[in-house]
Amino acid sequence: YDNLATLYKEVVGQYSRYMGHVTKNIGGIETTPKSIEQPGAVYEFTSKARQKEAMAFLQEQLFTTPSWLLDYKLMPIIGVNPGTQLAGLQAQVAARLMNPSTLGKLDLFEQTKGSAAYTSTEMLSDLKKGIWSELATRKAIDPQRRMLQKGYVDALIAIVAPAPAPAQNIGGMQVQMGGGGSKISDATSLLKGHARSLMAEIKAAAAAAPNQATRLHLQDVAGRLSDALDKK
């Protein structure tokens, strides 16, 4: 049993590393070491075509549920819930793609390359189309996809409405330490717009949900987004 648990964790770990390598292409900057005599740039943005290819790979291999990882018969043996573990990995990758650092590099790419760039707006649209495909098709959302979508919303909220850092006692005074992303970055504005657009689509889909589980899920994530965006 111990060997089986170790083997399963190693497979998941290797899979996670593969997904991480692919994710690096989105907003990626490639380095080609050169001597002073060699022509050409040392630093180049990953091409739009390659970034789009990376997004398509993630949608097919990660965000479309990889059922081969979900062998629930192993759960009593390995002591891990495969579905929860997968949802955590999916949310981690989505959060990395929505990170202001990634969006900032995409914006810099757009400023430098213009129409040849894979823009932050296009990337977020592609990300949403895959993870939230049921909003357009009005299909039922299965439990694993519901976990993915909740993870997506929680990752988005953590950026656009971060929880305040706990106050610290300094010299007998309660001091609130700073936290959250930069207020001068366009990334937060873009993500807030993305969140509001997503919330509107979720509410429309909830009204036409094909079953109760899907409707309650959509109402829940819409409420989370509303609470985060409208809080004072």
PDB file of C-alpha atoms in Angstrom:
ATOM      1  CA  TYR A   1       0.000   0.000   0.000  1.00  0.00           C
ATOM      2  CA  ASP A   2       2.815   2.411   0.849  1.00  0.00           C
ATOM      3  CA  ASN A   3       4.458   1.737  -2.515  1.00  0.00           C
ATOM      4  CA  LEU A   4       1.182   2.356  -4.346  1.00  0.00           C
ATOM      5  CA  ALA A   5       0.613   5.639  -2.502  1.00  0.00           C
ATOM      6  CA  THR A   6       4.154   6.765  -3.277  1.00  0.00           C
ATOM      7  CA  LEU A   7       3.776   5.828  -6.934  1.00  0.00           C
ATOM      8  CA  TYR A   8       0.486   7.718  -7.256  1.00  0.00           C
ATOM      9  CA  LYS A   9       1.939  10.851  -5.649  1.00  0.00           C
ATOM     10  CA  GLU A  10       4.960  10.692  -7.955  1.00  0.00           C
ATOM     11  CA  VAL A  11       2.717  10.419 -11.021  1.00  0.00           C
ATOM     12  CA  VAL A  12       0.674  13.433  -9.894  1.00  0.00           C
ATOM     13  CA  GLY A  13       3.843  15.344  -9.099  1.00  0.00           C
ATOM     14  CA  GLN A  14       5.317  14.667 -12.531  1.00  0.00           C
ATOM     15  CA  TYR A  15       2.020  15.654 -14.171  1.00  0.00           C
ATOM     16  CA  SER A  16       2.034  18.884 -12.160  1.00  0.00           C
ATOM     17  CA  ARG A  17       5.568  19.670 -13.347  1.00  0.00           C
ATOM     18  CA  TYR A  18       4.521  19.120 -16.975  1.00  0.00           C
ATOM     19  CA  MET A  19       1.631  21.531 -16.541  1.00  0.00           C
ATOM     20  CA  GLY A  20       3.972  24.057 -14.948  1.00  0.00           C
ATOM     21  CA  HIS A  21       6.384  23.866 -17.883  1.00  0.00           C
ATOM     22  CA  VAL A  22       3.540  24.526 -20.333  1.00  0.00           C
ATOM     23  CA  THR A  23       2.125  27.369 -18.242  1.00  0.00           C
ATOM     24  CA  LYS A  24       5.482  29.194 -18.332  1.00  0.00           C
ATOM     25  CA  ASN A  25       4.995  29.753 -22.060  1.00  0.00           C
ATOM     26  CA  ILE A  26       2.079  32.110 -21.425  1.00  0.00           C
ATOM     27  CA  GLY A  27       3.610  35.510 -20.755  1.00  0.00           C
ATOM     28  CA  GLY A  28       6.939  33.809 -21.269  1.00  0.00           C
ATOM     29  CA  ILE A  29      10.262  35.472 -21.984  1.00  0.00           C
ATOM     30  CA  GLU A  30      12.884  33.333 -23.729  1.00  0.00           C
ATOM     31  CA  THR A  31      16.620  33.824 -23.226  1.00  0.00           C
ATOM     32  CA  THR A  32      19.251  33.002 -25.827  1.00  0.00           C
ATOM     33  CA  PRO A  33      22.778  33.554 -24.442  1.00  0.00           C
ATOM     34  CA  LYS A  34      25.021  35.166 -27.060  1.00  0.00           C
ATOM     35  CA  SER A  35      28.505  36.536 -27.339  1.00  0.00           C
ATOM     36  CA  ILE A  36      29.001  40.178 -28.225  1.00  0.00           C
ATOM     37  CA  GLU A  37      29.741  39.222 -31.837  1.00  0.00           C
ATOM     38  CA  GLN A  38      26.483  37.313 -32.343  1.00  0.00           C
ATOM     39  CA  PRO A  39      23.515  39.204 -33.823  1.00  0.00           C
ATOM     40  CA  GLY A  40      19.943  39.084 -32.595  1.00  0.00           C
ATOM     41  CA  ALA A  41      18.141  39.593 -29.329  1.00  0.00           C
ATOM     42  CA  VAL A  42      19.094  37.861 -26.113  1.00  0.00           C
ATOM     43  CA  TYR A  43      15.599  38.256 -24.614  1.00  0.00           C
ATOM     44  CA  GLU A  44      12.458  37.610 -26.663  1.00  0.00           C
ATOM     45  CA  PHE A  45       8.799  37.172 -25.837  1.00  0.00           C
ATOM     46  CA  THR A  46       7.366  33.742 -26.522  1.00  0.00           C
ATOM     47  CA  SER A  47       5.488  33.951 -29.825  1.00  0.00           C
ATOM     48  CA  LYS A  48       1.729  34.403 -29.837  1.00  0.00           C
ATOM     49  CA  ALA A  49       1.307  31.112 -31.703  1.00  0.00           C
ATOM     50  CA  ARG A  50       3.247  29.214 -29.048  1.00  0.00           C
ATOM     51  CA  GLN A  51       1.317  30.877 -26.219  1.00  0.00           C
ATOM     52  CA  LYS A  52      -2.002  30.017 -27.882  1.00  0.00           C
ATOM     53  CA  GLU A  53      -0.763  26.458 -28.314  1.00  0.00           C
ATOM     54  CA  ALA A  54       0.101  26.320 -24.606  1.00  0.00           C
ATOM     55  CA  MET A  55      -3.371  27.556 -23.664  1.00  0.00           C
ATOM     56  CA  ALA A  56      -5.011  24.943 -25.918  1.00  0.00           C
ATOM     57  CA  PHE A  57      -2.859  22.234 -24.315  1.00  0.00           C
ATOM     58  CA  LEU A  58      -3.878  23.298 -20.798  1.00  0.00           C
ATOM     59  CA  GLN A  59      -7.547  23.353 -21.763  1.00  0.00           C
ATOM     60  CA  GLU A  60      -7.334  19.862 -23.273  1.00  0.00           C
ATOM     61  CA  GLN A  61      -4.999  18.164 -20.819  1.00  0.00           C
ATOM     62  CA  LEU A  62      -5.744  19.890 -17.492  1.00  0.00           C
ATOM     63  CA  PHE A  63      -8.972  21.893 -17.428  1.00  0.00           C
ATOM     64  CA  THR A  64     -10.916  19.264 -19.363  1.00  0.00           C
ATOM     65  CA  THR A  65     -11.033  16.730 -16.542  1.00  0.00           C
ATOM     66  CA  PRO A  66      -8.169  14.208 -16.917  1.00  0.00           C
ATOM     67  CA  SER A  67     -10.252  11.243 -15.797  1.00  0.00           C
ATOM     68  CA  TRP A  68      -7.223   8.930 -15.834  1.00  0.00           C
ATOM     69  CA  LEU A  69      -6.103  10.621 -12.591  1.00  0.00           C
ATOM     70  CA  LEU A  70      -9.411  10.030 -10.824  1.00  0.00           C
ATOM     71  CA  ASP A  71      -9.307   6.427  -9.685  1.00  0.00           C
ATOM     72  CA  TYR A  72     -11.429   6.640  -6.546  1.00  0.00           C
ATOM     73  CA  LYS A  73     -10.855   2.947  -5.790  1.00  0.00           C
ATOM     74  CA  LEU A  74      -7.359   4.002  -4.732  1.00  0.00           C
ATOM     75  CA  MET A  75      -8.581   6.541  -2.171  1.00  0.00           C
ATOM     76  CA  PRO A  76      -8.834   4.150   0.819  1.00  0.00           C
ATOM     77  CA  ILE A  77      -5.342   2.886  -0.017  1.00  0.00           C
ATOM     78  CA  ILE A  78      -3.438   6.103  -0.739  1.00  0.00           C
ATOM     79  CA  GLY A  79      -5.302   8.306   1.749  1.00  0.00           C
ATOM     80  CA  VAL A  80      -5.839  11.083  -0.812  1.00  0.00           C
ATOM     81  CA  ASN A  81      -8.998  12.339  -2.519  1.00  0.00           C
ATOM     82  CA  PRO A  82      -7.971  12.395  -6.200  1.00  0.00           C
ATOM     83  CA  GLY A  83     -10.685  14.884  -7.149  1.00  0.00           C
ATOM     84  CA  THR A  84      -9.714  17.427  -4.509  1.00  0.00           C
ATOM     85  CA  GLN A  85      -6.035  17.058  -5.371  1.00  0.00           C
ATOM     86  CA  LEU A  86      -6.741  17.622  -9.076  1.00  0.00           C
ATOM     87  CA  ALA A  87      -8.940  20.637  -8.359  1.00  0.00           C
ATOM     88  CA  GLY A  88      -6.135  22.152  -6.294  1.00  0.00           C
ATOM     89  CA  LEU A  89      -3.677  21.749  -9.164  1.00  0.00           C
ATOM     90  CA  GLN A  90      -6.149  23.218 -11.646  1.00  0.00           C
ATOM     91  CA  ALA A  91      -6.783  26.244  -9.423  1.00  0.00           C
ATOM     92  CA  GLN A  92      -3.047  26.720  -8.941  1.00  0.00           C
ATOM     93  CA  VAL A  93      -2.453  26.922 -12.706  1.00  0.00           C
ATOM     94  CA  ALA A  94      -5.452  29.231 -13.233  1.00  0.00           C
ATOM     95  CA  ALA A  95      -4.184  31.539 -10.472  1.00  0.00           C
ATOM     96  CA  ARG A  96      -0.762  31.660 -12.095  1.00  0.00           C
ATOM     97  CA  LEU A  97      -2.290  32.659 -15.430  1.00  0.00           C
ATOM     98  CA  MET A  98      -4.378  35.396 -13.791  1.00  0.00           C
ATOM     99  CA  ASN A  99      -1.483  36.658 -11.665  1.00  0.00           C
ATOM    100  CA  PRO A 100      -0.789  40.389 -12.227  1.00  0.00           C
ATOM    101  CA  SER A 101       2.817  39.480 -13.020  1.00  0.00           C
ATOM    102  CA  THR A 102       1.708  37.296 -15.953  1.00  0.00           C
ATOM    103  CA  LEU A 103      -0.760  39.921 -17.148  1.00  0.00           C
ATOM    104  CA  GLY A 104       1.900  42.613 -16.856  1.00  0.00           C
ATOM    105  CA  LYS A 105       4.245  40.676 -19.143  1.00  0.00           C
ATOM    106  CA  LEU A 106       1.434  40.169 -21.655  1.00  0.00           C
ATOM    107  CA  ASP A 107       0.720  43.905 -21.583  1.00  0.00           C
ATOM    108  CA  LEU A 108       4.401  44.641 -22.165  1.00  0.00           C
ATOM    109  CA  PHE A 109       4.340  42.200 -25.065  1.00  0.00           C
ATOM    110  CA  GLU A 110       1.367  44.104 -26.543  1.00  0.00           C
ATOM    111  CA  GLN A 111       3.124  47.467 -26.123  1.00  0.00           C
ATOM    112  CA  THR A 112       6.178  46.065 -27.890  1.00  0.00           C
ATOM    113  CA  LYS A 113       4.634  43.889 -30.604  1.00  0.00           C
ATOM    114  CA  GLY A 114       1.169  45.372 -31.140  1.00  0.00           C
ATOM    115  CA  SER A 115      -1.135  43.084 -33.111  1.00  0.00           C
ATOM    116  CA  ALA A 116       1.460  40.293 -33.045  1.00  0.00           C
ATOM    117  CA  ALA A 117       1.028  39.942 -29.277  1.00  0.00           C
ATOM    118  CA  TYR A 118      -1.090  37.512 -27.287  1.00  0.00           C
ATOM    119  CA  THR A 119      -2.862  40.113 -25.192  1.00  0.00           C
ATOM    120  CA  SER A 120      -3.966  39.782 -21.588  1.00  0.00           C
ATOM    121  CA  THR A 121      -7.578  40.332 -22.666  1.00  0.00           C
ATOM    122  CA  GLU A 122      -7.375  37.536 -25.245  1.00  0.00           C
ATOM    123  CA  MET A 123      -5.679  35.199 -22.797  1.00  0.00           C
ATOM    124  CA  LEU A 124      -8.370  35.711 -20.144  1.00  0.00           C
ATOM    125  CA  SER A 125     -11.077  35.204 -22.764  1.00  0.00           C
ATOM    126  CA  ASP A 126      -9.501  31.928 -23.898  1.00  0.00           C
ATOM    127  CA  LEU A 127      -9.117  30.813 -20.279  1.00  0.00           C
ATOM    128  CA  LYS A 128     -12.755  31.549 -19.489  1.00  0.00           C
ATOM    129  CA  LYS A 129     -14.102  29.881 -22.630  1.00  0.00           C
ATOM    130  CA  GLY A 130     -12.576  26.577 -21.620  1.00  0.00           C
ATOM    131  CA  ILE A 131     -13.109  26.538 -17.878  1.00  0.00           C
ATOM    132  CA  TRP A 132     -16.625  27.973 -18.134  1.00  0.00           C
ATOM    133  CA  SER A 133     -17.744  26.326 -21.388  1.00  0.00           C
ATOM    134  CA  GLU A 134     -21.026  25.176 -19.783  1.00  0.00           C
ATOM    135  CA  LEU A 135     -22.180  28.793 -19.505  1.00  0.00           C
ATOM    136  CA  ALA A 136     -22.590  28.958 -23.282  1.00  0.00           C
ATOM    137  CA  THR A 137     -23.799  25.398 -23.863  1.00  0.00           C
ATOM    138  CA  ARG A 138     -26.170  25.394 -20.841  1.00  0.00           C
ATOM    139  CA  LYS A 139     -25.035  21.853 -20.076  1.00  0.00           C
ATOM    140  CA  ALA A 140     -25.043  20.352 -16.590  1.00  0.00           C
ATOM    141  CA  ILE A 141     -21.797  20.900 -14.679  1.00  0.00           C
ATOM    142  CA  ASP A 142     -20.411  17.750 -13.109  1.00  0.00           C
ATOM    143  CA  PRO A 143     -18.874  17.691  -9.597  1.00  0.00           C
ATOM    144  CA  GLN A 144     -15.246  17.830 -10.759  1.00  0.00           C
ATOM    145  CA  ARG A 145     -15.886  20.804 -13.025  1.00  0.00           C
ATOM    146  CA  ARG A 146     -17.758  22.524 -10.213  1.00  0.00           C
ATOM    147  CA  MET A 147     -14.664  22.208  -8.015  1.00  0.00           C
ATOM    148  CA  LEU A 148     -12.520  23.635 -10.831  1.00  0.00           C
ATOM    149  CA  GLN A 149     -14.840  26.607 -11.286  1.00  0.00           C
ATOM    150  CA  LYS A 150     -15.018  27.325  -7.567  1.00  0.00           C
ATOM    151  CA  GLY A 151     -11.231  27.235  -7.444  1.00  0.00           C
ATOM    152  CA  TYR A 152     -11.102  29.652 -10.377  1.00  0.00           C
ATOM    153  CA  VAL A 153     -13.460  32.095  -8.659  1.00  0.00           C
ATOM    154  CA  ASP A 154     -11.560  31.883  -5.366  1.00  0.00           C
ATOM    155  CA  ALA A 155      -8.253  32.539  -7.173  1.00  0.00           C
ATOM    156  CA  LEU A 156      -9.776  35.508  -8.977  1.00  0.00           C
ATOM    157  CA  ILE A 157     -11.221  36.953  -5.766  1.00  0.00           C
ATOM    158  CA  ALA A 158      -7.880  36.576  -3.991  1.00  0.00           C
ATOM    159  CA  ILE A 159      -6.430  39.005  -6.548  1.00  0.00           C
ATOM    160  CA  VAL A 160      -9.231  41.555  -7.011  1.00  0.00           C
ATOM    161  CA  ALA A 161     -10.396  41.630  -3.364  1.00  0.00           C
ATOM    162  CA  PRO A 162      -7.539  40.295  -1.205  1.00  0.00           C
ATOM    163  CA  ALA A 163      -8.187  39.775   2.481  1.00  0.00           C
ATOM    164  CA  PRO A 164      -6.525  42.450   4.643  1.00  0.00           C
ATOM    165  CA  ALA A 165      -3.327  41.436   6.353  1.00  0.00           C
ATOM    166  CA  PRO A 166      -3.759  40.804  10.085  1.00  0.00           C
ATOM    167  CA  ALA A 167      -2.874  43.688  12.381  1.00  0.00           C
ATOM    168  CA  GLN A 168       0.407  43.388  14.227  1.00  0.00           C
ATOM    169  CA  ASN A 169       1.210  44.685  17.678  1.00  0.00           C
ATOM    170  CA  ILE A 170       4.152  47.072  17.382  1.00  0.00           C
ATOM    171  CA  GLY A 171       5.141  49.006  20.472  1.00  0.00           C
ATOM    172  CA  GLY A 172       1.756  48.434  22.032  1.00  0.00           C
ATOM    173  CA  MET A 173      -0.095  49.698  18.935  1.00  0.00           C
ATOM    174  CA  GLN A 174      -2.173  47.625  16.540  1.00  0.00           C
ATOM    175  CA  VAL A 175      -0.728  48.337  13.097  1.00  0.00           C
ATOM    176  CA  GLN A 176      -2.399  47.128   9.888  1.00  0.00           C
ATOM    177  CA  MET A 177       0.280  45.947   7.516  1.00  0.00           C
ATOM    178  CA  GLY A 178      -0.112  46.507   3.781  1.00  0.00           C
ATOM    179  CA  GLY A 179      -1.113  43.699   1.451  1.00  0.00           C
ATOM    180  CA  GLY A 180      -2.584  42.926  -1.929  1.00  0.00           C
ATOM    181  CA  GLY A 181      -1.455  43.842  -5.432  1.00  0.00           C
ATOM    182  CA  SER A 182      -0.261  47.158  -6.744  1.00  0.00           C
ATOM    183  CA  LYS A 183      -2.983  49.788  -7.046  1.00  0.00           C
ATOM    184  CA  ILE A 184      -1.303  51.375 -10.075  1.00  0.00           C
ATOM    185  CA  SER A 185      -1.315  48.196 -12.153  1.00  0.00           C
ATOM    186  CA  ASP A 186      -3.832  47.776 -14.979  1.00  0.00           C
ATOM    187  CA  ALA A 187      -4.011  44.087 -14.109  1.00  0.00           C
ATOM    188  CA  THR A 188      -6.385  44.595 -11.198  1.00  0.00           C
ATOM    189  CA  SER A 189      -8.695  46.775 -13.315  1.00  0.00           C
ATOM    190  CA  LEU A 190      -8.690  44.166 -16.067  1.00  0.00           C
ATOM    191  CA  LEU A 191      -9.413  41.341 -13.641  1.00  0.00           C
ATOM    192  CA  LYS A 192     -12.238  43.254 -11.981  1.00  0.00           C
ATOM    193  CA  GLY A 193     -13.814  43.758 -15.391  1.00  0.00           C
ATOM    194  CA  HIS A 194     -13.279  40.077 -16.131  1.00  0.00           C
ATOM    195  CA  ALA A 195     -14.927  39.150 -12.826  1.00  0.00           C
ATOM    196  CA  ARG A 196     -17.973  41.359 -13.461  1.00  0.00           C
ATOM    197  CA  SER A 197     -18.412  39.980 -16.973  1.00  0.00           C
ATOM    198  CA  LEU A 198     -18.089  36.421 -15.686  1.00  0.00           C
ATOM    199  CA  MET A 199     -20.591  37.102 -12.908  1.00  0.00           C
ATOM    200  CA  ALA A 200     -23.180  38.353 -15.418  1.00  0.00           C
ATOM    201  CA  GLU A 201     -22.711  35.246 -17.589  1.00  0.00           C
ATOM    202  CA  ILE A 202     -23.006  32.974 -14.546  1.00  0.00           C
ATOM    203  CA  LYS A 203     -26.252  34.625 -13.426  1.00  0.00           C
ATOM    204  CA  ALA A 204     -27.760  34.247 -16.903  1.00  0.00           C
ATOM    205  CA  ALA A 205     -26.738  30.586 -17.059  1.00  0.00           C
ATOM    206  CA  ALA A 206     -28.101  29.905 -13.556  1.00  0.00           C
ATOM    207  CA  ALA A 207     -31.571  30.989 -14.670  1.00  0.00           C
ATOM    208  CA  ALA A 208     -31.492  28.295 -17.360  1.00  0.00           C
ATOM    209  CA  ALA A 209     -29.577  25.609 -15.462  1.00  0.00           C
ATOM    210  CA  PRO A 210     -30.544  22.049 -16.459  1.00  0.00           C
ATOM    211  CA  ASN A 211     -30.510  20.661 -12.902  1.00  0.00           C
ATOM    212  CA  GLN A 212     -30.524  21.767  -9.280  1.00  0.00           C
ATOM    213  CA  ALA A 213     -26.873  20.979  -8.561  1.00  0.00           C
ATOM    214  CA  THR A 214     -25.745  23.152 -11.469  1.00  0.00           C
ATOM    215  CA  ARG A 215     -28.112  25.985 -10.526  1.00  0.00           C
ATOM    216  CA  LEU A 216     -27.035  26.041  -6.873  1.00  0.00           C
ATOM    217  CA  HIS A 217     -23.375  25.948  -7.875  1.00  0.00           C
ATOM    218  CA  LEU A 218     -23.786  28.888 -10.250  1.00  0.00           C
ATOM    219  CA  GLN A 219     -25.762  30.877  -7.703  1.00  0.00           C
ATOM    220  CA  ASP A 220     -23.047  30.228  -5.142  1.00  0.00           C
ATOM    221  CA  VAL A 221     -20.110  31.386  -7.298  1.00  0.00           C
ATOM    222  CA  ALA A 222     -22.075  34.398  -8.531  1.00  0.00           C
ATOM    223  CA  GLY A 223     -22.721  35.337  -4.896  1.00  0.00           C
ATOM    224  CA  ARG A 224     -19.043  34.989  -4.040  1.00  0.00           C
ATOM    225  CA  LEU A 225     -18.094  37.307  -6.897  1.00  0.00           C
ATOM    226  CA  SER A 226     -20.788  39.821  -5.971  1.00  0.00           C
ATOM    227  CA  ASP A 227     -19.751  39.906  -2.322  1.00  0.00           C
ATOM    228  CA  ALA A 228     -16.077  40.381  -3.247  1.00  0.00           C
ATOM    229  CA  LEU A 229     -16.623  43.070  -5.860  1.00  0.00           C
ATOM    230  CA  ASP A 230     -19.148  45.094  -3.880  1.00  0.00           C
ATOM    231  CA  LYS A 231     -17.592  44.971  -0.443  1.00  0.00           C
ATOM    232  CA  LYS A 232     -16.457  48.285   1.017  1.00  0.00           C
TER     233      LYS A 232
END
